[in-house]
Structures are given as structure tokens and as C-alpha cells.
PDB file of C-alpha atoms in Angstrom:
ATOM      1  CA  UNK K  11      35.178 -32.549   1.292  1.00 34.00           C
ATOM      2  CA  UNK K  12      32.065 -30.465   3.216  1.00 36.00           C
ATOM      3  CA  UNK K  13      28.977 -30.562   3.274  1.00 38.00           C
ATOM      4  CA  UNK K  14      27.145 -27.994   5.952  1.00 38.00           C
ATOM      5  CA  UNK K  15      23.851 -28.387   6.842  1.00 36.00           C
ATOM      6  CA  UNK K  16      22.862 -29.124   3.096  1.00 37.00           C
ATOM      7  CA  UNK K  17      21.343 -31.417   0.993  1.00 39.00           C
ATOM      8  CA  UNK K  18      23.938 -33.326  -0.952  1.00 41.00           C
ATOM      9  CA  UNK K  19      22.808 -35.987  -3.644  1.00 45.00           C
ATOM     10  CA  UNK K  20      25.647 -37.811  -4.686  1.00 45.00           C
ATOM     11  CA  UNK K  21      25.513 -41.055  -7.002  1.00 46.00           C
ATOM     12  CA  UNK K  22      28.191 -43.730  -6.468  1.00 45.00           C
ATOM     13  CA  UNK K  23      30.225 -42.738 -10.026  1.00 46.00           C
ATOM     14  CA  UNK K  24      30.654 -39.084  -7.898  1.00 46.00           C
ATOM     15  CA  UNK K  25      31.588 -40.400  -4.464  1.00 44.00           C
ATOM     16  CA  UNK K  26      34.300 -42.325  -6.544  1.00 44.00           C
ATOM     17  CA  UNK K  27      34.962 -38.961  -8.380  1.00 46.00           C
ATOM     18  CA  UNK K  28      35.155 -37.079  -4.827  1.00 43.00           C
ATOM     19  CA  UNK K  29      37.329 -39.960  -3.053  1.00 42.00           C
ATOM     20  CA  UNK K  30      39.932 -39.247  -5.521  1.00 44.00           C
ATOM     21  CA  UNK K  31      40.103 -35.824  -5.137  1.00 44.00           C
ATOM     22  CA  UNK K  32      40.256 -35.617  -1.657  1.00 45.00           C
ATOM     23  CA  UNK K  33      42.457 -38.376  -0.446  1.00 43.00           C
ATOM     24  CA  UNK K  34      39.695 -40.599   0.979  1.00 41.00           C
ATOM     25  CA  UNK K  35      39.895 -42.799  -1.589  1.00 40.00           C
ATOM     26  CA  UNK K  36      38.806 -46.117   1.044  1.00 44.00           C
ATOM     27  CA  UNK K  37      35.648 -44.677   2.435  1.00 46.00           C
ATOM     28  CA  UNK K  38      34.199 -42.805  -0.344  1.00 43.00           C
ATOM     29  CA  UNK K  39      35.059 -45.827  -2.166  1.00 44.00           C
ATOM     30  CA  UNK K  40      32.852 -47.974   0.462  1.00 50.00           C
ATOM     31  CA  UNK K  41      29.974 -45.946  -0.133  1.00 50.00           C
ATOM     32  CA  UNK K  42      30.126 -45.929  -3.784  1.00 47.00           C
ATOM     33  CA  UNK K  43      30.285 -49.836  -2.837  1.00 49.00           C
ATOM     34  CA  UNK K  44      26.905 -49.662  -0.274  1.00 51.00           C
ATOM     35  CA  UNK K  45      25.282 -46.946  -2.854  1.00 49.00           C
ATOM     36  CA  UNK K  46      25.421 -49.771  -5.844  1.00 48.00           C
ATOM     37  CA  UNK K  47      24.474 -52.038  -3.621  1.00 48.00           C
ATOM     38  CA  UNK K  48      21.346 -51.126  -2.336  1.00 50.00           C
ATOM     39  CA  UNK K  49      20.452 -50.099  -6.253  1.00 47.00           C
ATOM     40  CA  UNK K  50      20.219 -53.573  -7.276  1.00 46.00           C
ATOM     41  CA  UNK K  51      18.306 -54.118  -3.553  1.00 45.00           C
ATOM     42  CA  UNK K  52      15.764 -51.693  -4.575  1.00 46.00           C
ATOM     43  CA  UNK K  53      15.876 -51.593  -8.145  1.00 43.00           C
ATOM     44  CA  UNK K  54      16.503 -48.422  -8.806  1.00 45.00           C
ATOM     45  CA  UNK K  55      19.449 -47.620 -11.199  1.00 39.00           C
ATOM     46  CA  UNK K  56      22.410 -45.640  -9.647  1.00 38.00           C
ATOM     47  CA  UNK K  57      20.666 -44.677  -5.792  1.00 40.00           C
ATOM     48  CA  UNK K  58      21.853 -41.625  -4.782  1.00 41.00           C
ATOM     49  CA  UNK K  59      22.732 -41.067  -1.167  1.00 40.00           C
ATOM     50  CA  UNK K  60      21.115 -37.854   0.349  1.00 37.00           C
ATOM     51  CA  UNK K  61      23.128 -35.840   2.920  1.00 35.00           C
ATOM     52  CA  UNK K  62      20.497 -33.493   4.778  1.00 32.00           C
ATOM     53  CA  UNK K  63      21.270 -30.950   7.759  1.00 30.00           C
ATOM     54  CA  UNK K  64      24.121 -32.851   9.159  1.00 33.00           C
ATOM     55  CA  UNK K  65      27.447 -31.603   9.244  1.00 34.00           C
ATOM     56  CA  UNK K  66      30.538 -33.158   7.795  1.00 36.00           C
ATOM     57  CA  UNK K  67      33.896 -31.962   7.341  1.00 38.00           C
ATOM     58  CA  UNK K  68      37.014 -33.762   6.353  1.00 37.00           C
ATOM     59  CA  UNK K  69      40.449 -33.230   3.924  1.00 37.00           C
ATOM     60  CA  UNK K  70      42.106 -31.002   6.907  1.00 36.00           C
ATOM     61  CA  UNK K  71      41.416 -32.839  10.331  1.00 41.00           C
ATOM     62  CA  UNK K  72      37.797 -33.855  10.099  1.00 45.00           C
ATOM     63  CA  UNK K  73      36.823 -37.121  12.278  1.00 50.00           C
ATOM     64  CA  UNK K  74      36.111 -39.937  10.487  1.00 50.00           C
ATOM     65  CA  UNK K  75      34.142 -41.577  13.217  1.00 52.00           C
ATOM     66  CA  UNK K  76      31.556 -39.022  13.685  1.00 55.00           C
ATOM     67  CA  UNK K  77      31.593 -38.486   9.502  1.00 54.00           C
ATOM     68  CA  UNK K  78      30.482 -42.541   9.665  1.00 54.00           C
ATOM     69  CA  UNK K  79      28.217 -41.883  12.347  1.00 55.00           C
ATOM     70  CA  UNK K  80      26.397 -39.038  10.691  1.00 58.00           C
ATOM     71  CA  UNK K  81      26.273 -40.583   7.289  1.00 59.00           C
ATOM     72  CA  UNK K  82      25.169 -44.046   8.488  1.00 59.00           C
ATOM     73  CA  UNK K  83      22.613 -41.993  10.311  1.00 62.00           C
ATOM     74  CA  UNK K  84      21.797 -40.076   7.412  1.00 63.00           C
ATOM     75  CA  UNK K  85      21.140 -42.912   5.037  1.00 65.00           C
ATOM     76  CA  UNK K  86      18.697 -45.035   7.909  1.00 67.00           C
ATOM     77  CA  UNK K  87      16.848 -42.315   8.550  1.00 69.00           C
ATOM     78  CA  UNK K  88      16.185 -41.615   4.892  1.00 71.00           C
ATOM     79  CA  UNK K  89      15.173 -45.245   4.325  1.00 74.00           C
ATOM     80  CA  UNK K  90      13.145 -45.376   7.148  1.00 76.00           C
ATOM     81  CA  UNK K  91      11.387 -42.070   5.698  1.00 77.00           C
ATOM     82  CA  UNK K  92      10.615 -43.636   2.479  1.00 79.00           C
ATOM     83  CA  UNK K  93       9.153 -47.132   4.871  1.00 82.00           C
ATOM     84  CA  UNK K  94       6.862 -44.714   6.461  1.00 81.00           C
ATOM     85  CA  UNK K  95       6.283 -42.755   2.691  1.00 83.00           C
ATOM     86  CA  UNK K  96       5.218 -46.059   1.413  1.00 85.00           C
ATOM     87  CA  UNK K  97       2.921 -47.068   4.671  1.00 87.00           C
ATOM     88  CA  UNK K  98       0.577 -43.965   4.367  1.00 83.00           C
ATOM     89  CA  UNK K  99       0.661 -44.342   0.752  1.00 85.00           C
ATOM     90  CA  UNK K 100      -0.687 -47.501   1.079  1.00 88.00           C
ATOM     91  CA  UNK K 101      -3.594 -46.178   3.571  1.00 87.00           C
ATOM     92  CA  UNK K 102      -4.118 -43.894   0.423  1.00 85.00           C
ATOM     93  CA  UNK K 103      -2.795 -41.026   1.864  1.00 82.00           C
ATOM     94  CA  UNK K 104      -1.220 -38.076  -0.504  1.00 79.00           C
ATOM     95  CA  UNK K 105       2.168 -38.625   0.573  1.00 82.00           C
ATOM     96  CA  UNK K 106       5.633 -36.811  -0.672  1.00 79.00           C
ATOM     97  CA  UNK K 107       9.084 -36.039   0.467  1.00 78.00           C
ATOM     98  CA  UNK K 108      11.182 -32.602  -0.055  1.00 77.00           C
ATOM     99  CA  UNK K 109      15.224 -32.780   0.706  1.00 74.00           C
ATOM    100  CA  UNK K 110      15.896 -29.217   2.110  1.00 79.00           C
ATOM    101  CA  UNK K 111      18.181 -27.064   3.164  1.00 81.00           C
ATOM    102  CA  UNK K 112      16.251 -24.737   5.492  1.00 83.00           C
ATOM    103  CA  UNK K 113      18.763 -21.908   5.646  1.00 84.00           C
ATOM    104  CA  UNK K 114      18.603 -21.260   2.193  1.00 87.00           C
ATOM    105  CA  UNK K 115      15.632 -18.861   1.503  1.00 87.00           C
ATOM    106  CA  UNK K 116      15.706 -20.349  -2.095  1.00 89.00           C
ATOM    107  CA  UNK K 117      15.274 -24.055  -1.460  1.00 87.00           C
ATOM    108  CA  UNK K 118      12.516 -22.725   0.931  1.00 87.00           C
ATOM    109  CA  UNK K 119      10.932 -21.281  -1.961  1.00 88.00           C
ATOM    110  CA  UNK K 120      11.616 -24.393  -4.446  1.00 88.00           C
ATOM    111  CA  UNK K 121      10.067 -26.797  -1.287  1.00 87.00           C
ATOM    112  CA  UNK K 122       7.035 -24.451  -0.554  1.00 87.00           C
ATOM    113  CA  UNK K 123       6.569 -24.516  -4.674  1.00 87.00           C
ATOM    114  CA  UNK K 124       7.010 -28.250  -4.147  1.00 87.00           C
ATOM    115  CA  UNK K 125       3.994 -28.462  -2.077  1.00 87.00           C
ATOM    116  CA  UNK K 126       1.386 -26.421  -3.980  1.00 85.00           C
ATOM    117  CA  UNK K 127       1.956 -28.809  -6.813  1.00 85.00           C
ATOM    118  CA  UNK K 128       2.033 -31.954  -4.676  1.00 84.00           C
ATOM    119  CA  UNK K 129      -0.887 -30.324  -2.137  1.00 85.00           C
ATOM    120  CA  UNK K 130      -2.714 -27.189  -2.773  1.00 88.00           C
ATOM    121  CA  UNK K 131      -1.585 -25.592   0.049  1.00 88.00           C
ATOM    122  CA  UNK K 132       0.439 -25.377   2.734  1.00 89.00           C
ATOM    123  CA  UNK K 133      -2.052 -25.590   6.348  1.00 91.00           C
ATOM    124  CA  UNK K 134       0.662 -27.021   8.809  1.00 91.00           C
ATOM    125  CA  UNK K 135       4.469 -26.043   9.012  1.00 91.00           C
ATOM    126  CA  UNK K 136       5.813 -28.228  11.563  1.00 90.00           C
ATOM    127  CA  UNK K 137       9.608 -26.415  12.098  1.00 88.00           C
ATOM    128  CA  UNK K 138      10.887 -29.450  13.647  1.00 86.00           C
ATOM    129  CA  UNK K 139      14.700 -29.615  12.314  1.00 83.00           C
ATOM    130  CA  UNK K 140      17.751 -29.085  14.266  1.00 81.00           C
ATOM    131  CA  UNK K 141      21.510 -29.827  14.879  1.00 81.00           C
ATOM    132  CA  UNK K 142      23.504 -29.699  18.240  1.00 79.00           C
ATOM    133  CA  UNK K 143      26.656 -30.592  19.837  1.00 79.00           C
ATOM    134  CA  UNK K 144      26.788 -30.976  23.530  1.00 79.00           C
ATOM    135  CA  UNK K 145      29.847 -28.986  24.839  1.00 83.00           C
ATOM    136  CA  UNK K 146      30.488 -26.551  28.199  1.00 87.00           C
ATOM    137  CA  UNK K 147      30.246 -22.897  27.265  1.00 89.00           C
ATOM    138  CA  UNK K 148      34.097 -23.098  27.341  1.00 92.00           C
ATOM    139  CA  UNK K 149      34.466 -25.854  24.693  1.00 90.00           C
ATOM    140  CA  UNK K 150      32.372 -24.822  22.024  1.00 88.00           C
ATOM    141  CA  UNK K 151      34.272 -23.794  18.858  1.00 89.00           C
ATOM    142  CA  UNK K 152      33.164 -20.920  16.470  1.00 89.00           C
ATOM    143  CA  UNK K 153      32.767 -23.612  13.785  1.00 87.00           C
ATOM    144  CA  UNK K 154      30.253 -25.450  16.263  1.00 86.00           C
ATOM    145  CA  UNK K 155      28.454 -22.012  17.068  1.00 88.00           C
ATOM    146  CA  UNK K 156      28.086 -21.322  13.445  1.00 89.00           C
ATOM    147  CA  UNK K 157      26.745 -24.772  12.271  1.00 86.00           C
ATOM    148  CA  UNK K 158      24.217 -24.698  14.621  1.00 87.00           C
ATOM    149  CA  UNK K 159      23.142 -21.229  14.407  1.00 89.00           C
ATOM    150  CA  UNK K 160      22.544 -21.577  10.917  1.00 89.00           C
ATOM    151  CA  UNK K 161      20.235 -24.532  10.901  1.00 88.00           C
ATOM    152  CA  UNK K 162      18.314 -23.710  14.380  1.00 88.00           C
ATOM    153  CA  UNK K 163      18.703 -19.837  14.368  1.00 89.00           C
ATOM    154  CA  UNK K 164      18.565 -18.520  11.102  1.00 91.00           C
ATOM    155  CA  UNK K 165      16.805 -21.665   9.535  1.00 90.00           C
ATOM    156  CA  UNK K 166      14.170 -21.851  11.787  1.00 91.00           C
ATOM    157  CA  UNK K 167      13.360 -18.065  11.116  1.00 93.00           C
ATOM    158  CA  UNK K 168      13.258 -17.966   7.734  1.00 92.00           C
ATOM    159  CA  UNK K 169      11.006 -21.649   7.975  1.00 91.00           C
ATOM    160  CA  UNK K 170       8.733 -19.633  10.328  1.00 92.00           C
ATOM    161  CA  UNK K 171       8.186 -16.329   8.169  1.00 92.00           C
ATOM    162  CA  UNK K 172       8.137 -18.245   4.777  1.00 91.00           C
ATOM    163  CA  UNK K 173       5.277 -20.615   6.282  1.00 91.00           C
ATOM    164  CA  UNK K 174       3.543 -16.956   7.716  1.00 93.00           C
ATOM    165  CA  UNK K 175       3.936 -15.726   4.489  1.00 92.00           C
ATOM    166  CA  UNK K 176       1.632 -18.362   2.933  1.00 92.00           C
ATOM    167  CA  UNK K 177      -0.943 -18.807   5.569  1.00 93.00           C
ATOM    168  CA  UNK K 178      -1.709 -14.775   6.576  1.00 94.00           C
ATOM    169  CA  UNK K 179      -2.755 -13.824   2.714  1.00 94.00           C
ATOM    170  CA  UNK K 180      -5.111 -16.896   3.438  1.00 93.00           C
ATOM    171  CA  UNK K 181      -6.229 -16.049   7.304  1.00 94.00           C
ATOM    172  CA  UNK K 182      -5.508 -19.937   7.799  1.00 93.00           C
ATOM    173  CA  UNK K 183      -2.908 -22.170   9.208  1.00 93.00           C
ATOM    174  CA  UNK K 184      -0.762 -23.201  12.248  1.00 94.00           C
ATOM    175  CA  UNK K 185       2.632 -22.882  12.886  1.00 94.00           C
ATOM    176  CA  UNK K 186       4.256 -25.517  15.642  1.00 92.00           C
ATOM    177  CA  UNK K 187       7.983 -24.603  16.292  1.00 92.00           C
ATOM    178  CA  UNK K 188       9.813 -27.417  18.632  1.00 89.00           C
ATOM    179  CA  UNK K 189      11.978 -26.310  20.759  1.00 89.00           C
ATOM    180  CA  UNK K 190      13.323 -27.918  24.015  1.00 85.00           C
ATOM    181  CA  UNK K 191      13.201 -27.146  27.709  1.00 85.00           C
ATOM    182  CA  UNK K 192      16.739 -26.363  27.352  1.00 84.00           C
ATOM    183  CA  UNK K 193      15.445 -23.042  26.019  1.00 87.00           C
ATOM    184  CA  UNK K 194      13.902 -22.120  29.907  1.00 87.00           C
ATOM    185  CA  UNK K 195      16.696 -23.664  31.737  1.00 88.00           C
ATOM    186  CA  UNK K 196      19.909 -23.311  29.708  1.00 89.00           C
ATOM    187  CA  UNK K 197      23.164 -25.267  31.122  1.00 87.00           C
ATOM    188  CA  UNK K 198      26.630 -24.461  31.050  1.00 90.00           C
ATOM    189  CA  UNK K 199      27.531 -27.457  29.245  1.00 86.00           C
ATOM    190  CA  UNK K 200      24.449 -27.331  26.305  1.00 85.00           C
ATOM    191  CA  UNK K 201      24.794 -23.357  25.907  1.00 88.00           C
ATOM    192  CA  UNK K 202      24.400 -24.024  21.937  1.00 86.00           C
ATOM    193  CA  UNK K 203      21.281 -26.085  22.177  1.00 84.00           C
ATOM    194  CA  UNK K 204      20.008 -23.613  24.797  1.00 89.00           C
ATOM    195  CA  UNK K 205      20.556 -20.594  22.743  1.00 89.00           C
ATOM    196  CA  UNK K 206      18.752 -22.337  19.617  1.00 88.00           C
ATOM    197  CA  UNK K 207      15.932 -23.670  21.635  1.00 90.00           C
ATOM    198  CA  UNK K 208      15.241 -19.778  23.025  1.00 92.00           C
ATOM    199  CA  UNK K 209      15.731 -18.265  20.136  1.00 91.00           C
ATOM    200  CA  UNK K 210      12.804 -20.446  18.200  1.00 92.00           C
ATOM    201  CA  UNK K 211      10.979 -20.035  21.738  1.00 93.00           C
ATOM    202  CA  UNK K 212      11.043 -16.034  20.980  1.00 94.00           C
ATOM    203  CA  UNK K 213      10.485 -16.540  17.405  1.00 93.00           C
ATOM    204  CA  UNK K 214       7.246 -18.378  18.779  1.00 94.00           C
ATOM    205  CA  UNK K 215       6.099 -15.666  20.535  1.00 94.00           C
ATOM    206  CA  UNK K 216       6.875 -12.850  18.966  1.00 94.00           C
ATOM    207  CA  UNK K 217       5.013 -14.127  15.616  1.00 94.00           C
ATOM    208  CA  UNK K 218       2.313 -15.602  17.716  1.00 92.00           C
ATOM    209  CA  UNK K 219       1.398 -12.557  19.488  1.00 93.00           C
ATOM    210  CA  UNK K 220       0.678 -10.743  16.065  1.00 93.00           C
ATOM    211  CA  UNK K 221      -0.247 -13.439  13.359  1.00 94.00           C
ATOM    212  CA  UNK K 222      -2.912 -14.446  15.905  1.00 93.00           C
ATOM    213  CA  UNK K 223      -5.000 -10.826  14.315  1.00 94.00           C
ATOM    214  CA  UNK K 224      -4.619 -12.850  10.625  1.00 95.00           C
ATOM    215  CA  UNK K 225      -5.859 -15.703  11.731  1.00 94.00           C
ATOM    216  CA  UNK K 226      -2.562 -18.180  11.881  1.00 95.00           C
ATOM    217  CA  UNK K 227      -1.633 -19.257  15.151  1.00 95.00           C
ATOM    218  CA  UNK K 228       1.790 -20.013  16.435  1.00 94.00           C
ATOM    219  CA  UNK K 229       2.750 -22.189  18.866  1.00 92.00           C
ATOM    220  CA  UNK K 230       5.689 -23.987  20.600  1.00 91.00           C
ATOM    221  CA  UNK K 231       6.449 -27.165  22.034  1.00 89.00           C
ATOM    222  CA  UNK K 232       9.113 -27.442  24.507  1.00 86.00           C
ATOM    223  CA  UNK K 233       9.913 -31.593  24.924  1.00 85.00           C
ATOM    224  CA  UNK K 234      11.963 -32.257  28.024  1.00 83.00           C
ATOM    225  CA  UNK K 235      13.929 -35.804  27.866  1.00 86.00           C
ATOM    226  CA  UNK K 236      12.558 -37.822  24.212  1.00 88.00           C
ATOM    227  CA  UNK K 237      13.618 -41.528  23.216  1.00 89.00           C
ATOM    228  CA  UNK K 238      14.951 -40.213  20.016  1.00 85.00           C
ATOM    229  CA  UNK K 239      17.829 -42.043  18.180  1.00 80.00           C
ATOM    230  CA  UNK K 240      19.994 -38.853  18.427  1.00 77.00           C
ATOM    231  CA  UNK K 241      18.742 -38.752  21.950  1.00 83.00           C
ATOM    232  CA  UNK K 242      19.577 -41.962  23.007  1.00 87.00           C
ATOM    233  CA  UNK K 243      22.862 -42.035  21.667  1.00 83.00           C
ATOM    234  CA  UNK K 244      24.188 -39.381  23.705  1.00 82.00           C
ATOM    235  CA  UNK K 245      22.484 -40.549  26.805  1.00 86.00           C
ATOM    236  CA  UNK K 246      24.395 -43.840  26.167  1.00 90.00           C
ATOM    237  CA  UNK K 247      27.690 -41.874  26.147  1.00 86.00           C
ATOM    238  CA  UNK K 248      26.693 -40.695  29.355  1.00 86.00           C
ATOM    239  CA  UNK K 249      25.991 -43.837  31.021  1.00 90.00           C
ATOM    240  CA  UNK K 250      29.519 -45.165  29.750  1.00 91.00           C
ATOM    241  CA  UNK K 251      30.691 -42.405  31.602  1.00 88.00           C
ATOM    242  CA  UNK K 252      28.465 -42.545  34.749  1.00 90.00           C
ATOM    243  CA  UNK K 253      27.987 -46.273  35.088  1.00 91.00           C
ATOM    244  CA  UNK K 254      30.547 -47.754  32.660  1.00 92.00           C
ATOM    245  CA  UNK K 255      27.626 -49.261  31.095  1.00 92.00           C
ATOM    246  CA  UNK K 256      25.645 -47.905  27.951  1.00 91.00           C
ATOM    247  CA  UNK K 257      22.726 -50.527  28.396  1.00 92.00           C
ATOM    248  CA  UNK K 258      21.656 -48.265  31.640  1.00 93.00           C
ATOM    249  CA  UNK K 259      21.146 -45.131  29.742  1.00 93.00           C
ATOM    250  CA  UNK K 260      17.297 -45.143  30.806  1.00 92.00           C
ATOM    251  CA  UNK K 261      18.021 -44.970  34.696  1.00 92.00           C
ATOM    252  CA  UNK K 262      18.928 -41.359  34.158  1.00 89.00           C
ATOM    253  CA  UNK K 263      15.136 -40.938  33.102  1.00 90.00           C
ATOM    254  CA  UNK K 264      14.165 -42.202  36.574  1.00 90.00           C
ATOM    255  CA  UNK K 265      14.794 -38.764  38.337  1.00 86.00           C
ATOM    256  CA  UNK K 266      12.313 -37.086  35.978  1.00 86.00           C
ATOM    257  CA  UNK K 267       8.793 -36.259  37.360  1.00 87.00           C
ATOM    258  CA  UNK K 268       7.193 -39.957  35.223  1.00 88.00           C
ATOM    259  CA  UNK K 269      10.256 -41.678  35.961  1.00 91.00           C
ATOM    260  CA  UNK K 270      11.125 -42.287  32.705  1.00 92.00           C
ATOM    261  CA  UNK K 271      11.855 -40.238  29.331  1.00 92.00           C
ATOM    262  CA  UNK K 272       9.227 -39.272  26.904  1.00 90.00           C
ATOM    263  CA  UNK K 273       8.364 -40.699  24.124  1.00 90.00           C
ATOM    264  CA  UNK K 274       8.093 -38.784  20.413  1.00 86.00           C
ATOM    265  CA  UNK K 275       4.383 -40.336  20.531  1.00 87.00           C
ATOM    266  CA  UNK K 276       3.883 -38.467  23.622  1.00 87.00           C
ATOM    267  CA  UNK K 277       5.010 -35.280  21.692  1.00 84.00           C
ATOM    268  CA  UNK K 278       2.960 -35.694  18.769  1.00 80.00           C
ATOM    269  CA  UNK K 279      -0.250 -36.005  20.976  1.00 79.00           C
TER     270      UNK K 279
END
């Protein structure tokens, strides 16, 4: 089975449906088994397990590590969204959550609808989401190249003029498009990241320089080094290889300007 940079709600009666049908009978069969369990945990009847802008392949030659890795990743980060959900609820914040796939003009549509009837209005489009794989220019596959350019290229454009579309009519609203330093100084070896991170980088200005006239302003953020979870896994792969040791990942923030890697905090402020 595949699932491309899409949101995939599947409850544990159709993983067990898909396992059969594909031939991966054990592990869809171990997520129907973690899916039931945390229903009872949270008392909700049948939880469904959300796949959002990851990519997963299988059936033909997929990897089953990195589909455990990006599912396990999937489901913490979705529980620790609904943690967070339920803190600023609790400060009595109007709080909701949208599963999206951003290259697909009509979920955009069906998310921005989402947010008039949840909010008012839309005031702030943060276009924060993005997939990568680091490989040398050499390495990358056309799969890779299309995976990514559909979530960071095209989905960040059509994120960026379906947010201008509801804030010009208006004369109201910011746009904040992060991108990455990557984007100034591309590398041989991040080439797909570096394209993605210059292409939202033009996106940013080219918008900006005329939206500014309607009163919406358009800015980007380029983040060097960030303690992010995705982040810090591949820095620990690259302290295996440079040190034989994972646990030193942070040294390689030492040679930066602060000495250290950012923090997402840092970003935000």
C-alpha cells in the first residue's frame, strides 16, 4: 500500500482489511493491535490512526524500517498535537485541528471552510509543512524529487495564494512562509531541501513585493540548525557516522556562530 503526502484515516477493522490485501499481514496487523489499544486508553471507540504528509510506500520494495519510523512518528506527533489542543483549551483558548493534504487545492478549500466555521477568519497562515530526504545531487531518485516537490513546491504555493486569496478581499493578514538557510546556500548533498527552501523563499518575495499594496504582508523565515525531532534524528545519524556515537550529535552545533543549534522557541520569537 501508499500513501503520498496525504491524509490517511484508517480504523483498525481497515488496517486488518489492507494487511490482507497487501501481504503485510504482521505489521498492519500490529497496528490494528496499537490502534484498539489506545481506544480503550482514551476511550474513544475504534481510534483511527492519521497518516499526514509523510511518505510511505510498500507491496514492491518499500522499507519497512523507515515505514515504522514514519508511522511511529506520525502517530506521537499527532498525540502530542491533541496534548497541546487540550492545554490551550484549558487556558480557554478557541482551539481546533484540520488533517490536510496541502497539495490538494480541494482539501485547501474544505480546511480554509473549516476555519470560518471554527474562527471567523483566517488572519495568520503560518506555511510551515515540509518533507525532505537528505541525498547528494547524484543520489536522489525521481520518486524522491517528486514527493518533495509536491508537498514543499507545489503545496506551499497553492497554501500561499489560497491564504492571499482570503486576506487581500479583506486588506488584512500576514503570511509567514518557513523556509531554511539551505535555500541561500544550497549543498550538493541536500539539493532537494535546497530547491524547496528557494522556491518558498521566491514565493515569499514575489507575493510580498505586491500583496504589500492590499495590505497583507508576506514574510519568510529562514532557520539555520533547529532541535527538531526530525532534526535531531538525522544529526544523530551523522554523529554515528562521524564519532561512532549518536549521544554527540550536539557537538556539530558547536561550530555555529552561538555554539549550539537553535531552538523552535527561538524561531517562534
Amino acid at each position: 500500500w501508499r500513501a503520498g503526502s496525504v491524509s490517511l484515516s484508517l480504523p483498525a477493522q481497515g488496517l486488518r482489511t489492507l494487511a490482507r490485501q497487501q501481504g503485510v499481514t504482521l505489521f498492519m496487523a500490529l497496528l490494528a493491535g496499537v490502534s484498539s489499544l489506545l481506544s480503550r486508553v482514551s476511550g474513544q471507540e475504534d481510534l483511527p490512526l492519521f497518516v499526514t504528509a509523510v511518505a510511505i510506500q510498500s507491496s514492491t520494495g518499500g522499507n519497512l524500517g523507515e515505514i515504522l519510523e514514519n508511522l511511529s512518528s506520525v502517530i506521537r506527533q499527532r498525540f502530542k498535537m491533541r496534548r497541546k489542543i487540550r492545554s490551550l483549551a484549558a487556558e480557554g483558548r478557541a482551539v481546533s485541528a484540520v488533517a490536510c493534504d496541502q497539495a490538494d487545492r480541494e482539501a485547501l478549500a474544505a480546511l480554509v471552510r473549516d476555519v470560518h466555521a471554527s474562527h471567523g477568519r483566517l488572519d495568520i497562515l503560518v506555511n510551515n509543512a515540509g518533507v525532505t530526504r537528505r541525498a547528494h545531487i547524484m543520489d536522489l531518485t525521481e520518486q524522491d524529487w517528486d514527493r518533495i516537490m509536491r508537498v514543499n513546491g507545489k503545496g506551499a504555493f497553492f497554501c500561499l495564494q489560497r491564504g492571499a486569496r482570503e486576506m487581500i478581499p479583506r486588506r488584512h493578514g500576514v503570511i509567514i512562509n518557513i523556509a531554511g538557510l539551505a535555500g541561500e546556500r544550497p549543498t550538493a548533498n541536500y539539493i532537494a531541501g535546497s530547491m524547496g527552501n528557494a522556491a518558498l523563499m521566491t514565493m515569499s518575495r514575489a507575493l510580498g513585493a505586491d500583496s504589500v499594496k492590499h495590505g497583507v504582508r508576506v514574510v519568510a523565515v529562514n532557520p539555520g540548525g533547529i532541535e527538531t525531532e526530525r532534526q535531531e534524528a538525522s544529526w544523530r545519524q551523522r554523529a554515528r557516522e562521524l564519532f561512532g556515537d549518536e549521544s554527540r550529535w550536539r557537538e556539530m552545533g558547536e561550530k555555529r556562530p552561538i555554539k549550539r543549534f537553535g531552538t523552535v522557541e527561538e524561531v517562534a520569537n
